[in-house]
Amino acid sequence: MTTAILVAIAVMWLPVALLNLGKGEAKGTGAACGFVGACVVISAILQAAVFKDGFTAGLLFAHGILYLCVSYALLAGLEDLRSVGNVSLTVALISTIYMILFLTGGPVMPDGKQLVAQSSYLALACAGYAVLTFEVWLAFYGKIGGGVVAWSLIVWVFVGLWIPSFFLMTAGKLPF
């Protein structure tokens, strides 16, 4: 489930990147953000309820809500994007926590079971998500240009979305 939604998130990230590079228009990109955001939130609900994986669902919920906020901003034509930037900052902090947990592995339970396995690749992906959402916060506060966010999105479509999802779907494991 999560691997497929990572592929779908690129349907939002690339258009947003291109919009930031002056290609495309806000309302169509906002619609794409809304559709992807809704899919991500629905997949988070399924991940938690059906697959009993609240950990993965938490990261999906945070990002899905951000995508819905970006969608609203683009569709409504908001001029002051700081409130959406604040949501992005929150998601950056959440992604940082996930990065640390994937880097170190979660705590070991009294029965010796570890609920969150250490994963260098997922730590790298979450670091990228944290950087991206931190950049969005900076951009929405006017501290960096949209081109920085655009190129980061383009790079992380491959590194943070497609590589892990296609490796997991075709090889059953992450690259490292």
XYZ file of C-alpha atoms in Angstrom:
176
model
C 0.000 0.000 0.000
C 2.632 2.547 1.040
C 4.862 1.745 -1.918
C 2.058 2.513 -4.368
C 1.211 5.790 -2.655
C 4.868 6.861 -2.903
C 4.604 6.462 -6.656
C 1.418 8.543 -6.632
C 2.963 11.353 -4.565
C 5.220 12.104 -7.522
C 2.050 13.099 -9.399
C 2.000 16.084 -7.053
C 5.701 16.743 -6.505
C 6.697 17.050 -10.171
C 3.877 19.463 -11.098
C 4.638 21.593 -8.029
C 8.319 21.616 -8.985
C 7.478 22.619 -12.550
C 5.107 25.329 -11.282
C 7.963 26.720 -9.196
C 10.080 26.769 -12.367
C 7.423 28.808 -14.175
C 5.776 25.913 -16.029
C 2.104 25.250 -15.413
C -0.565 27.130 -13.545
C -1.731 27.244 -9.949
C -5.287 25.896 -10.135
C -4.472 22.741 -12.114
C -1.471 22.090 -9.883
C -3.659 22.756 -6.841
C -6.162 20.179 -8.066
C -3.375 17.607 -8.461
C -2.192 18.425 -4.930
C -5.721 17.944 -3.613
C -6.220 14.596 -5.343
C -2.853 13.310 -4.143
C -3.402 14.711 -0.641
C -6.753 12.950 -0.393
C -5.214 9.681 -1.605
C -2.390 9.987 0.926
C -4.786 10.637 3.830
C -6.996 7.724 2.755
C -3.944 5.477 2.475
C -2.857 6.574 5.956
C -6.250 5.541 7.305
C -5.959 2.169 5.563
C -2.363 1.728 6.731
C -3.453 2.268 10.335
C -6.803 0.459 10.291
C -6.273 -2.425 7.887
C -2.527 -3.026 8.066
C -2.263 -2.099 11.786
C 0.740 0.134 11.060
C 0.253 3.369 12.945
C 3.919 4.262 12.558
C 3.870 4.517 8.766
C 0.384 6.010 8.891
C 1.652 8.891 11.028
C 4.137 10.007 8.396
C 1.540 9.619 5.645
C -1.050 11.646 7.601
C 1.389 14.504 8.175
C 2.372 14.720 4.521
C -1.177 14.211 3.238
C -2.455 17.086 5.349
C 0.371 19.296 4.061
C -0.528 18.389 0.468
C -4.161 19.326 1.133
C -3.052 22.658 2.599
C -0.868 23.348 -0.457
C -3.835 22.415 -2.630
C -6.067 24.898 -0.853
C -3.437 27.650 -1.103
C -3.053 27.130 -4.848
C -6.767 26.794 -5.555
C -7.715 29.791 -3.394
C -4.877 31.929 -4.728
C -3.503 32.736 -1.276
C -0.937 35.488 -1.370
C 0.373 35.052 2.174
C 1.595 31.468 2.379
C 3.103 31.640 5.861
C 0.284 29.612 7.456
C 0.902 26.779 4.967
C 4.615 27.266 5.629
C 3.947 26.680 9.305
C 2.262 23.361 8.465
C 5.321 22.513 6.372
C 7.637 23.318 9.286
C 5.628 20.966 11.485
C 5.920 18.217 8.861
C 9.674 18.903 8.651
C 9.979 18.291 12.385
C 7.877 15.114 12.139
C 10.029 13.861 9.248
C 13.141 14.576 11.329
C 11.781 12.412 14.145
C 11.093 9.603 11.654
C 14.610 10.015 10.250
C 16.118 9.592 13.711
C 13.954 6.553 14.449
C 14.881 4.898 11.137
C 18.536 5.747 11.683
C 18.682 4.294 15.172
C 15.769 1.861 15.138
C 12.967 2.248 17.624
C 13.257 1.361 21.267
C 13.406 -2.305 22.224
C 10.307 -3.498 24.047
C 10.539 -5.524 27.289
C 9.874 -8.716 25.301
C 12.893 -7.941 23.083
C 10.807 -6.907 20.062
C 11.722 -3.736 18.194
C 8.665 -2.111 16.591
C 10.681 0.134 14.240
C 13.555 -1.573 12.486
C 16.671 0.384 11.622
C 16.778 1.338 7.940
C 19.545 3.486 6.490
C 17.622 4.072 3.267
C 14.384 5.115 4.980
C 16.424 7.397 7.241
C 17.903 8.978 4.104
C 14.445 9.325 2.525
C 13.033 10.938 5.686
C 16.029 13.291 5.830
C 15.135 14.340 2.296
C 11.484 14.827 3.271
C 12.603 16.937 6.231
C 14.846 19.100 4.041
C 12.104 19.517 1.428
C 9.460 20.560 3.910
C 11.920 22.862 5.681
C 12.661 24.448 2.285
C 8.922 24.907 1.678
C 8.674 26.702 5.023
C 11.590 28.967 4.072
C 10.117 29.626 0.616
C 6.698 30.483 2.014
C 8.386 32.960 4.360
C 10.277 34.465 1.404
C 13.710 33.324 2.603
C 14.587 31.164 -0.432
C 13.348 31.061 -4.007
C 10.927 28.575 -5.472
C 13.661 27.243 -7.770
C 15.506 25.736 -4.802
C 12.368 23.887 -3.736
C 11.666 22.859 -7.335
C 15.039 21.225 -7.918
C 14.944 19.534 -4.513
C 11.519 18.107 -5.345
C 12.748 16.818 -8.688
C 15.760 15.090 -7.117
C 13.703 13.597 -4.285
C 11.015 12.273 -6.629
C 13.669 9.780 -7.670
C 15.621 9.338 -4.416
C 12.798 9.548 -1.882
C 9.795 8.234 -3.787
C 10.536 6.116 -6.825
C 13.737 4.318 -5.827
C 12.365 2.980 -2.535
C 8.916 2.183 -3.910
C 10.056 0.456 -7.097
C 12.801 -1.463 -5.268
C 10.284 -2.686 -2.690
C 7.662 -3.560 -5.301
C 10.060 -5.396 -7.625
C 12.857 -6.727 -5.404
C 11.113 -6.872 -2.036
C 13.854 -4.827 -0.376
C 15.397 -1.375 -0.273
C 18.631 -0.537 -2.125
C 20.574 -0.403 1.171
